[in-house]
Short mmCIF file of C-alpha atoms and ligand atoms in Angstrom, two decimals:
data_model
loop_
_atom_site.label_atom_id
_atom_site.label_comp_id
_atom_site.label_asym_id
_atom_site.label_seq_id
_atom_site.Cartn_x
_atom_site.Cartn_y
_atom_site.Cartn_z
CA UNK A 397 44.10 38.98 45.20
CA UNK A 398 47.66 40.33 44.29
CA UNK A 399 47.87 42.98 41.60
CA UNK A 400 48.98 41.78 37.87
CA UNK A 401 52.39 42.14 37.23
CA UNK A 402 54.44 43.17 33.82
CA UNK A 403 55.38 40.33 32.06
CA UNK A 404 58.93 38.80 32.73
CA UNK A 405 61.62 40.86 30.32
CA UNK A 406 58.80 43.52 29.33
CA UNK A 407 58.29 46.58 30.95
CA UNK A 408 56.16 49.63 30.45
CA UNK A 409 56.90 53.01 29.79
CA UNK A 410 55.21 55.67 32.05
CA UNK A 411 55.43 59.53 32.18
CA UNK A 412 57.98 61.19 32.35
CA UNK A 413 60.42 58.61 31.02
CA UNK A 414 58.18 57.98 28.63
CA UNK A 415 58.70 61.15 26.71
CA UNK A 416 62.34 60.29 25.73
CA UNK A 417 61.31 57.00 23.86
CA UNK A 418 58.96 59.49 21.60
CA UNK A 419 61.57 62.12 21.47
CA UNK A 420 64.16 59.13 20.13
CA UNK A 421 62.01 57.49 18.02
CA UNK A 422 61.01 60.75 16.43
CA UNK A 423 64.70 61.83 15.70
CA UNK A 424 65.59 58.57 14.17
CA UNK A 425 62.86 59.13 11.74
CA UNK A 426 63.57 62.56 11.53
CA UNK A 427 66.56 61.86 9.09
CA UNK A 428 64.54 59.32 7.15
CA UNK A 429 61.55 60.98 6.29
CA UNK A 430 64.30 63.81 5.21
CA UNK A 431 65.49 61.54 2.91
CA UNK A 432 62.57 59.79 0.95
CA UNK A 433 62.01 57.25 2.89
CA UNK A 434 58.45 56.31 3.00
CA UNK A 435 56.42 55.25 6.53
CA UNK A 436 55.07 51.57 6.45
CA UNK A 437 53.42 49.39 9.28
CA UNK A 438 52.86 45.73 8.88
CA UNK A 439 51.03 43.40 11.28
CA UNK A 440 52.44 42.74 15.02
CA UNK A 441 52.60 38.82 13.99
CA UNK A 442 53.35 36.69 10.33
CA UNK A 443 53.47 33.29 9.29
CA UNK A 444 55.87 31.51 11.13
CA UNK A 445 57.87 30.59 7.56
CA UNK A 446 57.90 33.40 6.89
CA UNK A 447 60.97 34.41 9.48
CA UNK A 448 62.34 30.45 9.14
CA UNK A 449 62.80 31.18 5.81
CA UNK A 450 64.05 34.90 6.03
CA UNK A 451 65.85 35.48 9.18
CA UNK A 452 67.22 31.76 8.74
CA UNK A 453 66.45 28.17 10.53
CA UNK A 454 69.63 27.66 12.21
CA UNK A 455 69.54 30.98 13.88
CA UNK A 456 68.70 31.96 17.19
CA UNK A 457 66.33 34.25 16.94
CA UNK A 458 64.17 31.07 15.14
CA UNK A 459 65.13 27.97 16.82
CA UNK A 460 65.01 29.47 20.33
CA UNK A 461 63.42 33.30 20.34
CA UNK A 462 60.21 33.24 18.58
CA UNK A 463 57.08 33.62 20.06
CA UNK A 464 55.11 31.27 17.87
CA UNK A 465 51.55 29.82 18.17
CA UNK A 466 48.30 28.26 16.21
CA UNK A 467 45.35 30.36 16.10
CA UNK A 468 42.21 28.70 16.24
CA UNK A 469 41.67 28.52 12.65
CA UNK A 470 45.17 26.34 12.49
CA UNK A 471 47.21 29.15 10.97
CA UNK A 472 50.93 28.77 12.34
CA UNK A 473 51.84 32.56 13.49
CA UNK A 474 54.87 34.01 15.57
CA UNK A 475 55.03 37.58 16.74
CA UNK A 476 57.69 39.79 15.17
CA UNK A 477 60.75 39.16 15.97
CA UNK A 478 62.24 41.63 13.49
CA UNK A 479 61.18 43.96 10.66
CA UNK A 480 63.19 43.23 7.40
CA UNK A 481 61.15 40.09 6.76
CA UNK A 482 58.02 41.77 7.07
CA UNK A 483 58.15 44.78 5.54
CA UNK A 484 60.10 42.99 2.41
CA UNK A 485 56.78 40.91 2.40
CA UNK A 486 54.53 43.96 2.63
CA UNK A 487 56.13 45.34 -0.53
CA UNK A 488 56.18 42.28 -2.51
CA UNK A 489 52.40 41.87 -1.72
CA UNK A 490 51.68 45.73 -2.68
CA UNK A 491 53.87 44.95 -5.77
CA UNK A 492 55.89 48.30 -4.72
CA UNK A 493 58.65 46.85 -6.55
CA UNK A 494 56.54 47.17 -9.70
CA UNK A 495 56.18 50.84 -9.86
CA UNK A 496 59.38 51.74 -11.34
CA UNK A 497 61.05 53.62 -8.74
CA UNK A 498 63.65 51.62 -6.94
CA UNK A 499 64.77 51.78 -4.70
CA UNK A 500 61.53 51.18 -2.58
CA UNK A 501 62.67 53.11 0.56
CA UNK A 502 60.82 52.27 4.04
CA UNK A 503 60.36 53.61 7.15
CA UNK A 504 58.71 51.87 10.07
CA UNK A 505 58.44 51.70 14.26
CA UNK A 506 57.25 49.67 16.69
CA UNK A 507 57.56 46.41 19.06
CA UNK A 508 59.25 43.72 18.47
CA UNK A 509 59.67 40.27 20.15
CA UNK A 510 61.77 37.55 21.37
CA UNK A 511 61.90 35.12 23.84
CA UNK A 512 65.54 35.91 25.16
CA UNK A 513 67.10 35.48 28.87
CA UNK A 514 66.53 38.82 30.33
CA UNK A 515 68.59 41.31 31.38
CA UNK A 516 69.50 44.85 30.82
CA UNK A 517 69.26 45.80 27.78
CA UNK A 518 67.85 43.07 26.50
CA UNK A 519 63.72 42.64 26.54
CA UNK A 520 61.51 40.16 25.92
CA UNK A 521 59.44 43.13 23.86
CA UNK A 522 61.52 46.06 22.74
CA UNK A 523 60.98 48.91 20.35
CA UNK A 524 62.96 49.32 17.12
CA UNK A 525 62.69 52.43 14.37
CA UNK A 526 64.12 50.94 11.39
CA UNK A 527 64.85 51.40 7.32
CA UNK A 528 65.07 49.65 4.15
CA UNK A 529 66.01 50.59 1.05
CA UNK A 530 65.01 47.30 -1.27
CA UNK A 531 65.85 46.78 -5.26
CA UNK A 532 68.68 48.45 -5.58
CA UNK A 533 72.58 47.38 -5.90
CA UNK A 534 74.18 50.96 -5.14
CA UNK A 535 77.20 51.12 -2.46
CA UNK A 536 75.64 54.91 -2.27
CA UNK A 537 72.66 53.26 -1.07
CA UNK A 538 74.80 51.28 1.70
CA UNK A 539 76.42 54.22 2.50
CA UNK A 540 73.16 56.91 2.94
CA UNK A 541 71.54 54.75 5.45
CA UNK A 542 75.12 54.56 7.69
CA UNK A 543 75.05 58.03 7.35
CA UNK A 544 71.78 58.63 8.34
CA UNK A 545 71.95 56.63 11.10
CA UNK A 546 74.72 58.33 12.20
CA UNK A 547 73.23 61.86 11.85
CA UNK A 548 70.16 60.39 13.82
CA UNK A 549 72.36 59.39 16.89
CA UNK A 550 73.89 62.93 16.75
CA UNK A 551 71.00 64.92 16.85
CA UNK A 552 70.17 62.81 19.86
CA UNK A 553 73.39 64.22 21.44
CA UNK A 554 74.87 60.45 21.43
CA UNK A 555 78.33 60.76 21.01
CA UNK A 556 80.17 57.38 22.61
CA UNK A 557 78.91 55.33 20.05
CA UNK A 558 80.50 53.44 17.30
CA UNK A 559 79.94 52.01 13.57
CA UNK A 560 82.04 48.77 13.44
CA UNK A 561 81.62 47.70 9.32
CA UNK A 562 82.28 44.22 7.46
CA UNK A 563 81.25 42.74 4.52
CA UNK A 564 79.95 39.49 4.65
CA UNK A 565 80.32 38.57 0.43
CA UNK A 566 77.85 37.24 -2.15
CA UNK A 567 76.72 33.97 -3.34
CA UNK A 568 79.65 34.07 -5.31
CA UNK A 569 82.57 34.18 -2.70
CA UNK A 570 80.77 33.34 0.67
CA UNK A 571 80.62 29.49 -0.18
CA UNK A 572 84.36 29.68 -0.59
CA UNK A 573 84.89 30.90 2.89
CA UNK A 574 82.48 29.00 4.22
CA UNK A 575 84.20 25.82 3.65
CA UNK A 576 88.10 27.19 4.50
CA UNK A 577 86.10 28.17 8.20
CA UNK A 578 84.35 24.79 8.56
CA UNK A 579 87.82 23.09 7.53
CA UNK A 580 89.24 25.36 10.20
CA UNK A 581 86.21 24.92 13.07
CA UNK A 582 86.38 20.91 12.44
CA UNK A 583 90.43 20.79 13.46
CA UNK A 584 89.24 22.83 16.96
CA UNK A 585 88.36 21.46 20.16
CA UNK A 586 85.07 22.00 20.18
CA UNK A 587 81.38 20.89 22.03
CA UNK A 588 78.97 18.87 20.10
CA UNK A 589 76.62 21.72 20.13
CA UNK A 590 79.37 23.82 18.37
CA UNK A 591 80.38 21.28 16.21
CA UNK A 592 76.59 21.08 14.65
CA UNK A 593 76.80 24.99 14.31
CA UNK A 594 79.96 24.62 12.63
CA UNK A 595 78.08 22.16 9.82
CA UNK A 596 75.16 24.13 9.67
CA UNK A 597 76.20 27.60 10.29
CA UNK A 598 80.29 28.00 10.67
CA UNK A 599 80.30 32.41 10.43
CA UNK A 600 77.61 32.35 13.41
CA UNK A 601 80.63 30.59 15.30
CA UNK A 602 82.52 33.75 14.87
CA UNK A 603 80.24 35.32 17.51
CA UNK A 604 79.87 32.74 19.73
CA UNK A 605 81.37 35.02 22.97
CA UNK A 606 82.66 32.01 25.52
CA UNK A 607 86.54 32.90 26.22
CA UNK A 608 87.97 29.58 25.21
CA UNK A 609 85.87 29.28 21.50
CA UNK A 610 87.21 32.80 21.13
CA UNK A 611 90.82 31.75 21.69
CA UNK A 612 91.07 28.64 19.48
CA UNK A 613 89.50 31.53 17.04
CA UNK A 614 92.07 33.68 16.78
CA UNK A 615 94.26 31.81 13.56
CA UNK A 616 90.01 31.41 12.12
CA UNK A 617 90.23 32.64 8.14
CA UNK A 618 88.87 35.75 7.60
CA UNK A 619 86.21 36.33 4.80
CA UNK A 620 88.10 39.45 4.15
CA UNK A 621 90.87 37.33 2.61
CA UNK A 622 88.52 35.14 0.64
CA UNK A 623 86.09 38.52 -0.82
CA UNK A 624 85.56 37.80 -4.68
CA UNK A 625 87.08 41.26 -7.10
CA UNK A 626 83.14 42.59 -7.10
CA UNK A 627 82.56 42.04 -3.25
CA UNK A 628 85.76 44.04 -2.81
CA UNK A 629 85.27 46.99 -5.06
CA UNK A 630 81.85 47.52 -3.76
CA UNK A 631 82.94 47.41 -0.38
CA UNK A 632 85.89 50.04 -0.93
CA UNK A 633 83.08 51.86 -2.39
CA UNK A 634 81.01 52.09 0.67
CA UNK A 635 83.98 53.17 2.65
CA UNK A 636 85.10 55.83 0.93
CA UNK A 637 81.52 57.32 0.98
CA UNK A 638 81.02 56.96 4.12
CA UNK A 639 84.32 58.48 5.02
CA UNK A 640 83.85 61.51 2.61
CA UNK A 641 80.63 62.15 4.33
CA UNK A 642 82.63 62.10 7.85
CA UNK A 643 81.21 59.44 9.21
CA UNK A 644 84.02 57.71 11.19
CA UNK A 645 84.00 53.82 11.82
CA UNK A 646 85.83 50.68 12.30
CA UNK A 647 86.81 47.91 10.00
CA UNK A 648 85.49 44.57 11.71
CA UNK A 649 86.47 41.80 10.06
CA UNK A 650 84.97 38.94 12.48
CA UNK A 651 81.26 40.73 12.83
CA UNK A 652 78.99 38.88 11.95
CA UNK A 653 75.34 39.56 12.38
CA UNK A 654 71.95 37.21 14.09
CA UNK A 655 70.21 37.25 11.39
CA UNK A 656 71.12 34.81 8.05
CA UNK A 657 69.65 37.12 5.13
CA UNK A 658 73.49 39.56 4.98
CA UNK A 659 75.19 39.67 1.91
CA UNK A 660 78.14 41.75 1.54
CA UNK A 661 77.79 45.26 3.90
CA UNK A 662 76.93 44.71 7.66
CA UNK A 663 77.22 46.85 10.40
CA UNK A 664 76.74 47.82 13.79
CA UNK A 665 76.63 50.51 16.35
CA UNK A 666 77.85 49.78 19.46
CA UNK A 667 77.62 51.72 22.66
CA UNK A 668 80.80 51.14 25.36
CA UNK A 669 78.26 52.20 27.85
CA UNK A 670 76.05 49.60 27.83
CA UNK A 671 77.45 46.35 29.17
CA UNK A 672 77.30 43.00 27.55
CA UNK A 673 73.79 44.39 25.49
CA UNK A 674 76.19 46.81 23.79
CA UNK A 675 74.57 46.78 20.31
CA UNK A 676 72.20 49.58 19.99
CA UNK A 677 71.48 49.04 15.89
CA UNK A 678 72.63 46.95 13.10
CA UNK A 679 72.11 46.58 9.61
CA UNK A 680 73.65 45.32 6.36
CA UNK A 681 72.50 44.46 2.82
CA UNK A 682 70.25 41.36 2.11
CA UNK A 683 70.17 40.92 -1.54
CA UNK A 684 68.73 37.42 -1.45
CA UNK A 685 66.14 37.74 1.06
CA UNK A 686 63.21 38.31 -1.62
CA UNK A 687 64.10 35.39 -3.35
CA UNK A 688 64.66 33.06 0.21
CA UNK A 689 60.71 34.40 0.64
CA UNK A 690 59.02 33.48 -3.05
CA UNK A 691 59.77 37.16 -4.40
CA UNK A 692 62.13 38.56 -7.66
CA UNK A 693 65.53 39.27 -7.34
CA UNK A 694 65.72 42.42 -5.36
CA UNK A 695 69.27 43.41 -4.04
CA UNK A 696 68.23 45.38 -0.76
CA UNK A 697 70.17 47.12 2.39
CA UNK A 698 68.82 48.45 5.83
CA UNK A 699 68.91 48.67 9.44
CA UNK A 700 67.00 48.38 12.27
CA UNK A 701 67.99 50.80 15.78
CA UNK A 702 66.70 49.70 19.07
CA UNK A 703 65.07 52.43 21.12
CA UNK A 704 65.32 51.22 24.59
CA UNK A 705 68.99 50.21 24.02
CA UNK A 706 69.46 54.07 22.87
CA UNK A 707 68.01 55.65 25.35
CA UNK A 708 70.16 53.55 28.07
CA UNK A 709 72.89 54.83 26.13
CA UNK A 710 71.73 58.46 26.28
CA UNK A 711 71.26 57.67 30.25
CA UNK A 712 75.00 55.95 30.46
CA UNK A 713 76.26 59.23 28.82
CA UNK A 714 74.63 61.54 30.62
CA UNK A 715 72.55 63.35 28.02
CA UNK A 716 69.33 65.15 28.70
CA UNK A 717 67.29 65.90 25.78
CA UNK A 718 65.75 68.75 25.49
CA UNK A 719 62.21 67.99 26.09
CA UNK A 720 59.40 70.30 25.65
CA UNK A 721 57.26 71.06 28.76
CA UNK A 722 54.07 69.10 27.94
CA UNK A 723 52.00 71.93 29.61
CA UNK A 724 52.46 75.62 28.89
CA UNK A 725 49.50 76.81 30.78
CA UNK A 726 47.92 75.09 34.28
CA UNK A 727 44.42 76.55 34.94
CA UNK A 728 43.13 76.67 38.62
CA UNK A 729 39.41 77.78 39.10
CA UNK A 730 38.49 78.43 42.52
CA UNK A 731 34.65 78.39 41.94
CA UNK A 732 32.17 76.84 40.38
CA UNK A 733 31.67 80.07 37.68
CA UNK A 734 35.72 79.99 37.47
CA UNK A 735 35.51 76.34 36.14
CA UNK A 736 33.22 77.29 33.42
CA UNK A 737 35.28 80.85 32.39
CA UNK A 738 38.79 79.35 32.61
CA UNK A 739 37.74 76.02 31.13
CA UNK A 740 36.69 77.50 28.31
CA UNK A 741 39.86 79.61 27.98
CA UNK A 742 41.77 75.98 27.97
CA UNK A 743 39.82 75.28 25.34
CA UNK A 744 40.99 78.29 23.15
CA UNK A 745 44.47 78.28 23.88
CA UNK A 746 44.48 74.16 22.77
CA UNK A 747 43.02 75.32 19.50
CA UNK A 748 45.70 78.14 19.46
CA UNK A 749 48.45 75.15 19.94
CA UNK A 750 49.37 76.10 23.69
CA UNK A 751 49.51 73.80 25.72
CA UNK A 752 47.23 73.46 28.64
CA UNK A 753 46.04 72.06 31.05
CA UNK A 754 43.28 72.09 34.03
CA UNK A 755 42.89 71.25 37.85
CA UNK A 756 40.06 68.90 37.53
CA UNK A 757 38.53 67.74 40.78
CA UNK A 758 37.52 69.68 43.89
CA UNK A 759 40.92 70.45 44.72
CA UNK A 760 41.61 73.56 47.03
CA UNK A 761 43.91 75.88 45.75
CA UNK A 762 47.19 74.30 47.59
CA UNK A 763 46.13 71.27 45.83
CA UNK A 764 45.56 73.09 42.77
CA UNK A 765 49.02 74.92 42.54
CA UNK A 766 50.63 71.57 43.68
CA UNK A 767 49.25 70.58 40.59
CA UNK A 768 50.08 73.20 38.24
CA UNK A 769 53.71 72.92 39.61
CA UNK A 770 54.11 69.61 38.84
CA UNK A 771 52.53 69.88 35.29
CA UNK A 772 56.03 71.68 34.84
CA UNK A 773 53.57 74.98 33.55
CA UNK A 774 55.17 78.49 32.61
CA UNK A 775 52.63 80.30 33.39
CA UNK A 776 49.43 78.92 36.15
CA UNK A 777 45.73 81.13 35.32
CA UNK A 778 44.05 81.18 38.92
CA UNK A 779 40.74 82.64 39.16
CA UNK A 780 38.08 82.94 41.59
CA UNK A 781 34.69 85.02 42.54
CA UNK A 782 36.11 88.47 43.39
CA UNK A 783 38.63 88.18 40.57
CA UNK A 784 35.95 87.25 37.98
CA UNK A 785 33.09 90.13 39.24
CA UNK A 786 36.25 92.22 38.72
CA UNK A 787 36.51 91.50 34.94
CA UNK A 788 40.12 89.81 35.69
CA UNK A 789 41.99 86.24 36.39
CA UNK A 790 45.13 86.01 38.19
CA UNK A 791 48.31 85.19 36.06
CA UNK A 792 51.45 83.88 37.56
CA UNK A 793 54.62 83.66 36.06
CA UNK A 794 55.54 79.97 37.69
CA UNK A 795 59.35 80.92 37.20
CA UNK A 796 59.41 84.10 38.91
CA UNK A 797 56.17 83.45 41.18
CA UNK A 798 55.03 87.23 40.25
CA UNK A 799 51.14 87.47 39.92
CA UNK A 800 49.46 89.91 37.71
CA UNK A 801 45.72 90.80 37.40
CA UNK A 802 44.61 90.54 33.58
CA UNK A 803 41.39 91.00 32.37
CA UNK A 804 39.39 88.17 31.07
CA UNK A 805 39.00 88.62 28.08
CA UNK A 806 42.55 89.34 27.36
CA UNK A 807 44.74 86.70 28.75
CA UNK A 808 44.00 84.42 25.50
CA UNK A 809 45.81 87.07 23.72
CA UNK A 810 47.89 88.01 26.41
CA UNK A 811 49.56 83.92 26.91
CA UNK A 812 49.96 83.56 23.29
CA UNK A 813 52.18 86.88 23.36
CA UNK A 814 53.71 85.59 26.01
CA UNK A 815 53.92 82.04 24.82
CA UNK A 816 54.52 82.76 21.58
P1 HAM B 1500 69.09 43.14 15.15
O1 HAM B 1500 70.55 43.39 15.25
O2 HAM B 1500 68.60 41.80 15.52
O3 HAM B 1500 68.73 43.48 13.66
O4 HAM B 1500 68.31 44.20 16.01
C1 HAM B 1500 68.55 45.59 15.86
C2 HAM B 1500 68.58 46.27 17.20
O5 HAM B 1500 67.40 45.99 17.94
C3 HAM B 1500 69.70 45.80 18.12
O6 HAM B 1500 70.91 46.45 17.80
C4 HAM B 1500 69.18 46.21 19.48
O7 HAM B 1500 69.41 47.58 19.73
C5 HAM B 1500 67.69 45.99 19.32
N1 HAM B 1500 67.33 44.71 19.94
C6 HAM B 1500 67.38 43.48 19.40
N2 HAM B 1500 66.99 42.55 20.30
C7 HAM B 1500 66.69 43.21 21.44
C8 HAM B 1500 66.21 42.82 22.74
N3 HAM B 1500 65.95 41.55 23.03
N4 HAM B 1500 66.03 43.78 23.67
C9 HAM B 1500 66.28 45.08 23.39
N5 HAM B 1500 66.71 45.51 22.19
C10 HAM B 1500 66.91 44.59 21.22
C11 HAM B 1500 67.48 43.38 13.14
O8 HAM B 1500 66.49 43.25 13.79
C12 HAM B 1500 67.45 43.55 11.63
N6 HAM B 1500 66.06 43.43 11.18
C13 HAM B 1500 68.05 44.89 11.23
C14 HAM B 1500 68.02 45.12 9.76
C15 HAM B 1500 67.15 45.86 9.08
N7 HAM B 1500 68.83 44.58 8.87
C16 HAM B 1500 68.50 44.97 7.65
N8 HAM B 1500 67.45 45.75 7.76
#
């Protein structure tokens, strides 16, 4: 029988590479729990309405991407494709809006799902860390979550990325544009397929990417031009926070996002590294999302970064993070009382925090140090019959390769000096 395979566009992540996902997932956070935002987790799958009704009917991600199915009790599911949906349901449900302290600010991190064409980049199950900050209308808001963003890819050592920034108006000025585009789209030569889009969906034409839509697109009205005096000021707003804070971006007045909830301030970070997948986060404001799902008015902004796309763009720059040694200490018994002595000394330096670990097995000592090298270990313990009935075990510095006798009862004491 052949051995089971990864599923198509999924992949797993093993040690060592593995490490990196934690050690980007954790600084993403990093900036967020620095800056109230609370950690939620919702379920890995949700009604299927509701993402039609949140992340939008006519869009991608629902008509073609979404992993949907009946469980056997008849309930219509689909696994995740996103988190803003979700986690906007979560709170509605825990009546977090109630409390009196909006904004509700949210933290969360996992896997996510869509039914795309594969390629690199671009997974059928990927990871995203991602924020929102819901019931408040505050450009300040908009602005703190660019910014943090930005101070998360930093830390990471990411520097060839970029924030490309729109705004995509309100209920008040979007319907305007709207119908200038559609006049525009229905004078172009376009397929039927586009044609529908136009009807249904005319900005998601915008980012359609074939070389002969984007030509006849060139002369296409901009919603910039057609932003109502409110949409305007609170975009100027944004950018001059964002801009006092240092944070340097583009003005993009064509982006539009996959996702139909965005009113007014979108964004995304794009990596030049990456290829056609270049997007490595996005974001914007959603203030009628709660309503689109059966909740209260609750103006809202956040973003969502993708951690697989950010750690090809860590790999397409070059960047190594610093990444602690997962073992500090490699212990390597060379008889049967040595197991018990040093095993127990493991045991006391994990309580102490150090980081060990053990040559388990009846490995002979080549096999053993082999081992203890590849564990990446400072320092390796070795011990055997003559060095125990001597009081001692053998301590070598993995770096230098110099051995040293230490008694028994001291190397606890003596690694943690070291170590410390
Ligand atoms: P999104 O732009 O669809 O936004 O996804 C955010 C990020 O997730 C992308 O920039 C990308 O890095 C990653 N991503 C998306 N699809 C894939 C895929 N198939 N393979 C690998 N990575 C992928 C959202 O999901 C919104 N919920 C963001 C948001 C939060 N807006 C407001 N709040």
């Amino acid at each position: 029988m052949s051995t089971f395979q990864a599923p198509k566009g999924t992949y797993d992540l093993i040690p060592p590479e593995s490490a990196k996902y934690l050690a980007v997932r954790e600084a993403i956070a990093a900036p967020l729990r620095n800056s109230g935002y609370g950690y939620i987790e919702t379920p890995g799958f949700e009604n299927v309405e509701l993402f039609a009704r949140g992340v939008g009917e006519s869009t991608d991600i629902v008509t073609k991407e979404m992993y949907t199915f009946e469980t056997k009790g008849g309930s219509q599911l689909a696994l995740r494709p996103e988190g803003t949906a979700s986690v906007l349901r979560a709170a509605l449900e825990a009546n977090l809006h109630k409390l009196g302290n909006l904004p509700v600010k949210l933290w969360y991190s996992g896997s996510y799902y869509r039914y795309e064409r594969p390629q690199k980049g671009r997974y059928r199950h990927f990871s995203q860390v991602g924020a929102e900050a819901i019931g408040a209308e505050d450009p300040a808001l908009d602005a703190e979550l660019i910014i943090l963003a930005d101070q998360a890819y930093r830390s990471l050592g990411l520097r060839g990325f970029r924030i490309i920034l729109n705004s995509l108006g309100d209920k008040e000025c979007r319907p305007v544009y709207r119908e200038a585009l559609q006049n525009f789209l229905r004078g172009l030569d376009l397929d039927e397929e586009t044609l529908r889009r136009a009807d249904i969906n005319p900005l998601r034409v915008l980012d359609d990417k074939r070389p002969d839509v984007q030509k006849q697109l060139t002369d296409a009205p901009l919603l910039r031009d057609y932003l109502c005096d409110a949409c305007k000021a609170y975009h100027e707003e944004v950018r001059e926070l964002i801009t006092a804070a240092g944070v340097v971006f583009e003005d993009d007045p064509k982006l539009v996002r996959g996702l139909d909830y965005y009113t007014r301030t979108t964004f995304e970070f794009v990596h030049d590294g990456l290829g056609a997948q270049s997007a490595v986060g996005g974001g914007g404001r959603y203030d009628g999302l709660s309503e689109m799902i059966g909740g209260p008015a609750l103006p809202s902004v956040g973003w969502a970064l993708g951690v697989d796309r950010t750690v090809l763009a860590l790999e397409a720059e070059g960047v190594e993070l610093e990444l602690p040694a997962s073992t500090s200490v490699f212990a390597v018994p060379l008889s049967e009382e040595a197991r018990r002595v040093l095993f127990t000394k493991v045991t006391e330096l994990r309580k102490l925090g150090i980081a060990a670990d053990f040559s388990y097995g009846s490995k002979g000592l080549k096999g053993a140090m082999k081992s203890a090298n590849r564990s990446g270990a400072r320092y390796a313990v070795i011990a055997g019959e003559r060095d125990l009935a001597e009081g001692v075990v053998q301590l070598k510095d993995m770096e230098s390769g110099d051995q040293t006798a230490v008694g028994v009862n001291e190397i606890v004491a003596e690694l943690e000096s070291k170590l410390g």
